[in-house]
Amino acid sequence: MDAETNQIESVVDDQQEKEPVPPRETRIKVRDLVKVFQDEGRGQLTAVADVSFECYSGEIFGLLGTNGAGKTTTLRMLSTLLKPTSGEASVMGHEVTSQSQQVRRSIGYLSTTTALYPRLSCRETLDFFARINGYPESKIEERVNHLVDRFGLSDYADARIERLSTGMTQKVAIARTVAHDPPVVILDEPTNGLDILNVLDFHKLMRELQAAGKTVLFSTHTMSEAEKLCDRIAVIHRGRILACGTLDELRERSGHRYLEDIFVWLLDQHGEEAGPELETM
Amino acid sequence: MSKVLLRYELLALLRDTRTIFLSVLLPIVLLPILLYTLNRFGQRVGGQFDDVYNIGRVIPSPGLDVIVDDALSPRTFREMQVEDGQAMLKEGHLDLLIKVLPPKEKEPELAEDILKMYPGFAPLLSQKPKGRPTLELLYRSDKERSVRAYVQASRDLHQFRDALLAEYLRRQNVSLGVRIRAEDVSTPQQRAAHQYGPALSAFMVLMLLGGGSVAALDSLAGERERGTLSTLFVSSISRREIALSKFAAVALISVAVALIQILNLGAYVFFGFVKWPLNAALPAGIGGLMVLLTLFTVEAIFTASLLLYISARSSSFKEAQLFFFPTFLVAFALSLSGLMPALVSRSVVSLIPLSGPGVFIPELLSGRLDLPVFFLQVAVHLGFAYLLLRSTLERMEREDFLGGQAPVFGKALLFEHFSQRTLPFFALLCAALFVIPSNFEALASLQGQGLFNQLILFLLAPYLLLKYYGQSLKDVVPFKMVDLRILLICLLLIPLGQLAATGLSHLLGPLLPAPVKALEMMMELLDIENTPAWQLYLLIGVMPGICEEFAFRGVLLHSLHKRFSPWMLAFVVALVFGFFHVNFFRVMPTAYLGFIMALLTLSTGSVLPAMMVHIGNNSLAVWAMKNSVDFEGMPEYVYFLSFLAQIALVYAVMKLGKGYPGTRWARGKTK
């Protein structure tokens, strides 16, 4: 067993190590999801229109689109922060509208709008989020220690968040997201603002999560990141999914090798222009 | 409530240096300064100073030196050698300058005045009265010491002169008529309660608001701004648990800070830095103390929910601070209700949070424990706290709470603003109703009050409000013809309503007695004997029936019809209507009638039946007063049967009516 595998095992708890996750279990199911905002100045604004996709266990699923394409709105609906106007969405079999609490217990959600308590230390932050998300009390200390080690936070474990650098804070934020060891991790543009080393470290973490059988749903507008990480990609533009599949499937369908070209080809196919977009929701 | 969240909330709040500095350290430093200033102010008002004042005397002042020497104690007044007394007074070296003016020739006016008042003095004044010299006291009103010296010297000299005069008259065998002697029969406890009781309540409110403010404003508004609230919202605890945990944290911090400041105050008193005879005004026994602590606790619960609501309304910490400042001023002003003369706790004041304890606590400290009022105030505070918490939670559950798009736009948005602003607007109207007529002589009469209250407050002001928010008059005040049977029922409801409300007054009599003075004032205002009948019917019957229905069952009811269920809506409108009837003993009967009229409007979708009942009811009351018909003295079962008949008739209207558009009672939607 090499060093990387050791690290992969350290991010999941003992229980999960003993019970391997069955392959291809559907963890996220989205059917005809619509979100319409009503705006005083602009009238009705459809941010997400008839979006459908599924995500499986042990899969990294990317939502790829430009700014304002509807990625954040979709993820916010899945994390129960927004209510869908119509359509269905479920996480781990729980409906996002009627079983929101169970959904939130099953996910770890990270976005640019989620922040940490500046006056808590790293250790307290991880302890707090593990507890409120219902992680077994007897295992919390062990879990926190695991995460502190995994994310290289040992030297700063008792330092308050407000005294950490941006990179360290982001590490704690990610550790917070998986503190309760959720089966589904939803990440909204997680590498925005990170330097290259932190981005690489983050990519490694995603691989670890995937290897541990977690479902990772993340949004990005960086084509290379999607190419590198995703098992499957959904290209979203102006609230609609233009295509969904593995990179090879998209290549085959478009006849282009690179995702950038595939993206432009898809816009052409759907009569869309890569012009000014809607604001991020 | 999530204990984990509460624990971490408290941890984060206690680590916030702003909380510690603003809520704990700053008051500790400021409190003695505040108390010193209050003490000085109190002494100034009461003239209780131990200072020695510098006085000068313009020499010579023959014949008066003895008086001045005897009247003014050297322990209080130190005489200085002066050459130019006016200059010394101007420069501040002297506090008071005494000057003698020569006597006038005679004082015939004085003699005449004395004879008018005391004819027995005639023998003494038969001779021409001699003139007498004038003792002039020169002082500076811009110097506090100088004013105090003047007040003290003037008092001493007058006492001395009166004693001389009395002695002279006694020697002349002139009777002085009655002897006037005053004696304060209040106990030291009662005096201390009267003097410091109102301050105690205000002090607690000050501490609770100050202590909880930083914590509460940061707890939702600050966290929303920083993004930590989003993080919490995607955790597995519900928003209700989040709201309750944050509320508990704010309430605990408020109480803790208040306790620290009480201990702080106690320490200053204990070590003699400040004088505050609280010990003379502590409530008797454990029971009294428990009542006091319970009141403080419910005040803490109310202020915590108020602060949290402000925080939930604000999108940033800065905005929350902007909201906090006026809220703080209003809350503090309410807590000073104990300073209002002649206000008793058995009045409408007990229905106002923070104001009730302001009046109740001085009464409690003076030894009077009114348990029904105490329980009422507890219920009022908890009730308002519950409503505020519910509103906070409703805000937190809104989709746009964390930012994003407005949920409504256009006309719907205008209506939402209209709906949100109406209750505060009516609170302002209520304040205007209390303050304006009583402060303008022109409005002191029945006619003045009738015209101002009805035309300006209940007709013009709500009309301007609905126009400002672009609402249609036709929608807001639906004046539509209704089924003839409903109108007939309304005619029957007029006497029944009068009887049922009278029965309710009887029922509430022991709890909320009608003060005789208030009744006398009301009768004096109405002046039944001298006011022409047409004016009485117009000002008391017709105008309130139209204008008040326009305001309450029209504008207020319509603005809230999407926020509450019909029953709750009728209750809220009735309560607001009751509050406008100034005297506490009138609140419940008028609220009851308001409830019936709100039900009529909601059942029929028109204000016409309510107007009809209102005009009829008030006119019937005028007729009864004019003709000395008394509804009070009937057998109790008459009231009870009237009440039952009224319920049956209102039920019939609910069945016959088309319902209020946009509510569950609208025809077609009623099951």
PDB file of C-alpha atoms in Angstrom, chain B residues 380-541:
ATOM      1  CA  VAL B 380     -47.486  40.541  27.226  1.00  0.00           C
ATOM      2  CA  HIS B 381     -43.693  40.300  27.161  1.00  0.00           C
ATOM      3  CA  LEU B 382     -43.704  36.616  26.313  1.00  0.00           C
ATOM      4  CA  GLY B 383     -46.415  37.133  23.698  1.00  0.00           C
ATOM      5  CA  PHE B 384     -44.549  39.910  21.945  1.00  0.00           C
ATOM      6  CA  ALA B 385     -41.308  37.937  22.183  1.00  0.00           C
ATOM      7  CA  TYR B 386     -43.048  34.987  20.551  1.00  0.00           C
ATOM      8  CA  LEU B 387     -44.379  37.157  17.718  1.00  0.00           C
ATOM      9  CA  LEU B 388     -40.966  38.700  17.141  1.00  0.00           C
ATOM     10  CA  LEU B 389     -39.289  35.305  17.140  1.00  0.00           C
ATOM     11  CA  ARG B 390     -41.870  33.989  14.716  1.00  0.00           C
ATOM     12  CA  SER B 391     -41.261  36.953  12.418  1.00  0.00           C
ATOM     13  CA  THR B 392     -37.521  36.364  12.694  1.00  0.00           C
ATOM     14  CA  LEU B 393     -37.976  32.747  11.721  1.00  0.00           C
ATOM     15  CA  GLU B 394     -40.262  33.687   8.824  1.00  0.00           C
ATOM     16  CA  ARG B 395     -37.561  36.027   7.550  1.00  0.00           C
ATOM     17  CA  MET B 396     -34.902  33.367   7.943  1.00  0.00           C
ATOM     18  CA  GLU B 397     -36.986  30.902   5.974  1.00  0.00           C
ATOM     19  CA  ARG B 398     -37.411  33.281   3.074  1.00  0.00           C
ATOM     20  CA  GLU B 399     -35.487  32.264   0.020  1.00  0.00           C
ATOM     21  CA  ASP B 400     -33.831  35.647  -0.402  1.00  0.00           C
ATOM     22  CA  PHE B 401     -32.707  35.802   3.234  1.00  0.00           C
ATOM     23  CA  LEU B 402     -29.131  35.015   2.293  1.00  0.00           C
ATOM     24  CA  GLY B 403     -29.237  37.483  -0.589  1.00  0.00           C
ATOM     25  CA  GLY B 404     -30.279  36.977  -4.154  1.00  0.00           C
ATOM     26  CA  GLN B 405     -33.409  37.924  -5.954  1.00  0.00           C
ATOM     27  CA  ALA B 406     -36.474  39.639  -4.558  1.00  0.00           C
ATOM     28  CA  PRO B 407     -39.326  37.137  -4.387  1.00  0.00           C
ATOM     29  CA  VAL B 408     -41.932  39.577  -5.676  1.00  0.00           C
ATOM     30  CA  PHE B 409     -41.991  42.560  -7.978  1.00  0.00           C
ATOM     31  CA  GLY B 410     -44.260  45.196  -9.449  1.00  0.00           C
ATOM     32  CA  LYS B 411     -47.659  45.590  -7.831  1.00  0.00           C
ATOM     33  CA  ALA B 412     -47.114  42.595  -5.611  1.00  0.00           C
ATOM     34  CA  LEU B 413     -43.940  44.160  -4.233  1.00  0.00           C
ATOM     35  CA  LEU B 414     -45.775  47.435  -3.590  1.00  0.00           C
ATOM     36  CA  PHE B 415     -48.461  45.522  -1.735  1.00  0.00           C
ATOM     37  CA  GLU B 416     -45.831  43.695   0.286  1.00  0.00           C
ATOM     38  CA  HIS B 417     -44.296  47.018   1.331  1.00  0.00           C
ATOM     39  CA  PHE B 418     -47.776  48.354   2.111  1.00  0.00           C
ATOM     40  CA  SER B 419     -48.475  45.275   4.191  1.00  0.00           C
ATOM     41  CA  GLN B 420     -45.208  45.549   6.093  1.00  0.00           C
ATOM     42  CA  ARG B 421     -45.498  49.249   6.878  1.00  0.00           C
ATOM     43  CA  THR B 422     -49.140  49.469   7.957  1.00  0.00           C
ATOM     44  CA  LEU B 423     -48.721  48.246  11.529  1.00  0.00           C
ATOM     45  CA  PRO B 424     -45.823  50.639  12.291  1.00  0.00           C
ATOM     46  CA  PHE B 425     -47.879  53.363  10.620  1.00  0.00           C
ATOM     47  CA  PHE B 426     -50.819  52.639  12.916  1.00  0.00           C
ATOM     48  CA  ALA B 427     -48.451  52.676  15.896  1.00  0.00           C
ATOM     49  CA  LEU B 428     -47.487  56.203  14.859  1.00  0.00           C
ATOM     50  CA  LEU B 429     -51.151  57.135  14.520  1.00  0.00           C
ATOM     51  CA  CYS B 430     -51.776  55.770  18.000  1.00  0.00           C
ATOM     52  CA  ALA B 431     -48.898  57.864  19.371  1.00  0.00           C
ATOM     53  CA  ALA B 432     -50.322  60.916  17.600  1.00  0.00           C
ATOM     54  CA  LEU B 433     -53.735  60.189  19.106  1.00  0.00           C
ATOM     55  CA  PHE B 434     -52.232  60.134  22.587  1.00  0.00           C
ATOM     56  CA  VAL B 435     -49.957  63.128  22.217  1.00  0.00           C
ATOM     57  CA  ILE B 436     -51.464  65.710  19.862  1.00  0.00           C
ATOM     58  CA  PRO B 437     -55.013  66.352  21.166  1.00  0.00           C
ATOM     59  CA  SER B 438     -53.810  66.612  24.762  1.00  0.00           C
ATOM     60  CA  ASN B 439     -51.166  69.194  23.891  1.00  0.00           C
ATOM     61  CA  PHE B 440     -53.182  71.558  21.729  1.00  0.00           C
ATOM     62  CA  GLU B 441     -55.850  73.594  23.420  1.00  0.00           C
ATOM     63  CA  ALA B 442     -57.842  73.906  20.212  1.00  0.00           C
ATOM     64  CA  LEU B 443     -58.206  70.116  20.130  1.00  0.00           C
ATOM     65  CA  ALA B 444     -59.164  69.716  23.763  1.00  0.00           C
ATOM     66  CA  SER B 445     -62.906  69.870  23.074  1.00  0.00           C
ATOM     67  CA  LEU B 446     -65.173  67.109  21.811  1.00  0.00           C
ATOM     68  CA  GLN B 447     -65.489  68.918  18.507  1.00  0.00           C
ATOM     69  CA  GLY B 448     -61.737  69.486  18.163  1.00  0.00           C
ATOM     70  CA  GLN B 449     -60.870  65.897  19.042  1.00  0.00           C
ATOM     71  CA  GLY B 450     -63.651  64.507  16.887  1.00  0.00           C
ATOM     72  CA  LEU B 451     -62.578  66.413  13.820  1.00  0.00           C
ATOM     73  CA  PHE B 452     -58.855  65.866  14.289  1.00  0.00           C
ATOM     74  CA  ASN B 453     -59.026  62.186  15.228  1.00  0.00           C
ATOM     75  CA  GLN B 454     -61.601  61.182  12.680  1.00  0.00           C
ATOM     76  CA  LEU B 455     -60.807  63.321   9.679  1.00  0.00           C
ATOM     77  CA  ILE B 456     -57.028  63.618   9.984  1.00  0.00           C
ATOM     78  CA  LEU B 457     -55.903  60.472  11.769  1.00  0.00           C
ATOM     79  CA  PHE B 458     -58.455  57.909  10.619  1.00  0.00           C
ATOM     80  CA  LEU B 459     -59.405  59.195   7.188  1.00  0.00           C
ATOM     81  CA  LEU B 460     -56.724  61.383   5.645  1.00  0.00           C
ATOM     82  CA  ALA B 461     -53.610  59.668   7.023  1.00  0.00           C
ATOM     83  CA  PRO B 462     -54.578  56.081   6.013  1.00  0.00           C
ATOM     84  CA  TYR B 463     -55.755  57.401   2.640  1.00  0.00           C
ATOM     85  CA  LEU B 464     -52.360  58.991   2.020  1.00  0.00           C
ATOM     86  CA  LEU B 465     -50.680  55.738   3.054  1.00  0.00           C
ATOM     87  CA  LEU B 466     -52.614  53.623   0.579  1.00  0.00           C
ATOM     88  CA  LYS B 467     -52.033  56.173  -2.181  1.00  0.00           C
ATOM     89  CA  TYR B 468     -48.327  56.282  -1.393  1.00  0.00           C
ATOM     90  CA  TYR B 469     -48.113  52.544  -1.940  1.00  0.00           C
ATOM     91  CA  GLY B 470     -50.207  52.730  -5.096  1.00  0.00           C
ATOM     92  CA  GLN B 471     -53.147  50.748  -3.716  1.00  0.00           C
ATOM     93  CA  SER B 472     -56.600  51.082  -5.177  1.00  0.00           C
ATOM     94  CA  LEU B 473     -59.175  52.643  -2.845  1.00  0.00           C
ATOM     95  CA  LYS B 474     -61.799  50.276  -4.211  1.00  0.00           C
ATOM     96  CA  ASP B 475     -59.755  47.202  -3.273  1.00  0.00           C
ATOM     97  CA  VAL B 476     -58.540  48.454   0.078  1.00  0.00           C
ATOM     98  CA  VAL B 477     -61.878  49.763   1.345  1.00  0.00           C
ATOM     99  CA  PRO B 478     -64.468  47.622  -0.455  1.00  0.00           C
ATOM    100  CA  PHE B 479     -67.740  49.489  -0.089  1.00  0.00           C
ATOM    101  CA  LYS B 480     -70.120  47.061  -1.763  1.00  0.00           C
ATOM    102  CA  MET B 481     -73.808  46.368  -1.344  1.00  0.00           C
ATOM    103  CA  VAL B 482     -74.469  43.111   0.463  1.00  0.00           C
ATOM    104  CA  ASP B 483     -77.382  40.701   0.794  1.00  0.00           C
ATOM    105  CA  LEU B 484     -80.407  42.424   2.331  1.00  0.00           C
ATOM    106  CA  ARG B 485     -80.636  39.699   4.975  1.00  0.00           C
ATOM    107  CA  ILE B 486     -77.156  40.618   6.160  1.00  0.00           C
ATOM    108  CA  LEU B 487     -78.220  44.234   6.597  1.00  0.00           C
ATOM    109  CA  LEU B 488     -81.193  43.120   8.655  1.00  0.00           C
ATOM    110  CA  ILE B 489     -78.931  40.993  10.815  1.00  0.00           C
ATOM    111  CA  CYS B 490     -76.665  44.005  11.275  1.00  0.00           C
ATOM    112  CA  LEU B 491     -79.605  45.989  12.617  1.00  0.00           C
ATOM    113  CA  LEU B 492     -80.146  43.300  15.237  1.00  0.00           C
ATOM    114  CA  LEU B 493     -76.439  43.237  16.034  1.00  0.00           C
ATOM    115  CA  ILE B 494     -76.496  46.887  17.116  1.00  0.00           C
ATOM    116  CA  PRO B 495     -78.316  46.509  20.472  1.00  0.00           C
ATOM    117  CA  LEU B 496     -76.888  43.024  20.987  1.00  0.00           C
ATOM    118  CA  GLY B 497     -73.352  44.350  20.563  1.00  0.00           C
ATOM    119  CA  GLN B 498     -74.008  47.100  23.074  1.00  0.00           C
ATOM    120  CA  LEU B 499     -75.302  44.595  25.630  1.00  0.00           C
ATOM    121  CA  ALA B 500     -72.588  42.010  25.013  1.00  0.00           C
ATOM    122  CA  ALA B 501     -69.841  44.651  25.352  1.00  0.00           C
ATOM    123  CA  THR B 502     -71.429  45.881  28.596  1.00  0.00           C
ATOM    124  CA  GLY B 503     -71.504  42.300  29.879  1.00  0.00           C
ATOM    125  CA  LEU B 504     -67.825  41.932  28.971  1.00  0.00           C
ATOM    126  CA  SER B 505     -67.049  45.125  30.927  1.00  0.00           C
ATOM    127  CA  HIS B 506     -68.789  43.599  33.940  1.00  0.00           C
ATOM    128  CA  LEU B 507     -66.782  40.438  33.530  1.00  0.00           C
ATOM    129  CA  LEU B 508     -63.496  42.315  33.314  1.00  0.00           C
ATOM    130  CA  GLY B 509     -64.501  44.801  36.014  1.00  0.00           C
ATOM    131  CA  PRO B 510     -62.564  43.211  38.886  1.00  0.00           C
ATOM    132  CA  LEU B 511     -59.441  42.863  36.760  1.00  0.00           C
ATOM    133  CA  LEU B 512     -59.615  46.137  34.900  1.00  0.00           C
ATOM    134  CA  PRO B 513     -61.763  48.574  36.861  1.00  0.00           C
ATOM    135  CA  ALA B 514     -62.822  51.812  35.201  1.00  0.00           C
ATOM    136  CA  PRO B 515     -61.126  54.675  37.076  1.00  0.00           C
ATOM    137  CA  VAL B 516     -63.696  57.168  38.322  1.00  0.00           C
ATOM    138  CA  LYS B 517     -61.519  60.071  37.237  1.00  0.00           C
ATOM    139  CA  ALA B 518     -61.281  58.733  33.691  1.00  0.00           C
ATOM    140  CA  LEU B 519     -65.065  58.367  33.537  1.00  0.00           C
ATOM    141  CA  GLU B 520     -65.504  61.894  34.872  1.00  0.00           C
ATOM    142  CA  MET B 521     -63.087  63.263  32.305  1.00  0.00           C
ATOM    143  CA  MET B 522     -64.928  61.439  29.559  1.00  0.00           C
ATOM    144  CA  MET B 523     -68.282  62.805  30.660  1.00  0.00           C
ATOM    145  CA  GLU B 524     -66.788  66.279  30.959  1.00  0.00           C
ATOM    146  CA  LEU B 525     -65.500  66.020  27.403  1.00  0.00           C
ATOM    147  CA  LEU B 526     -68.848  64.808  26.079  1.00  0.00           C
ATOM    148  CA  ASP B 527     -70.797  67.443  28.049  1.00  0.00           C
ATOM    149  CA  ILE B 528     -74.077  65.714  27.256  1.00  0.00           C
ATOM    150  CA  GLU B 529     -76.204  68.498  28.710  1.00  0.00           C
ATOM    151  CA  ASN B 530     -74.770  71.363  26.704  1.00  0.00           C
ATOM    152  CA  THR B 531     -73.592  69.794  23.464  1.00  0.00           C
ATOM    153  CA  PRO B 532     -76.289  69.885  20.761  1.00  0.00           C
ATOM    154  CA  ALA B 533     -77.678  66.422  20.007  1.00  0.00           C
ATOM    155  CA  TRP B 534     -76.821  66.594  16.308  1.00  0.00           C
ATOM    156  CA  GLN B 535     -73.186  67.232  17.180  1.00  0.00           C
ATOM    157  CA  LEU B 536     -73.134  64.249  19.540  1.00  0.00           C
ATOM    158  CA  TYR B 537     -74.642  61.938  16.935  1.00  0.00           C
ATOM    159  CA  LEU B 538     -72.332  63.268  14.227  1.00  0.00           C
ATOM    160  CA  LEU B 539     -69.099  63.292  16.242  1.00  0.00           C
ATOM    161  CA  ILE B 540     -69.627  60.097  18.234  1.00  0.00           C
ATOM    162  CA  GLY B 541     -71.963  58.114  16.012  1.00  0.00           C
TER     163      GLY B 541
END
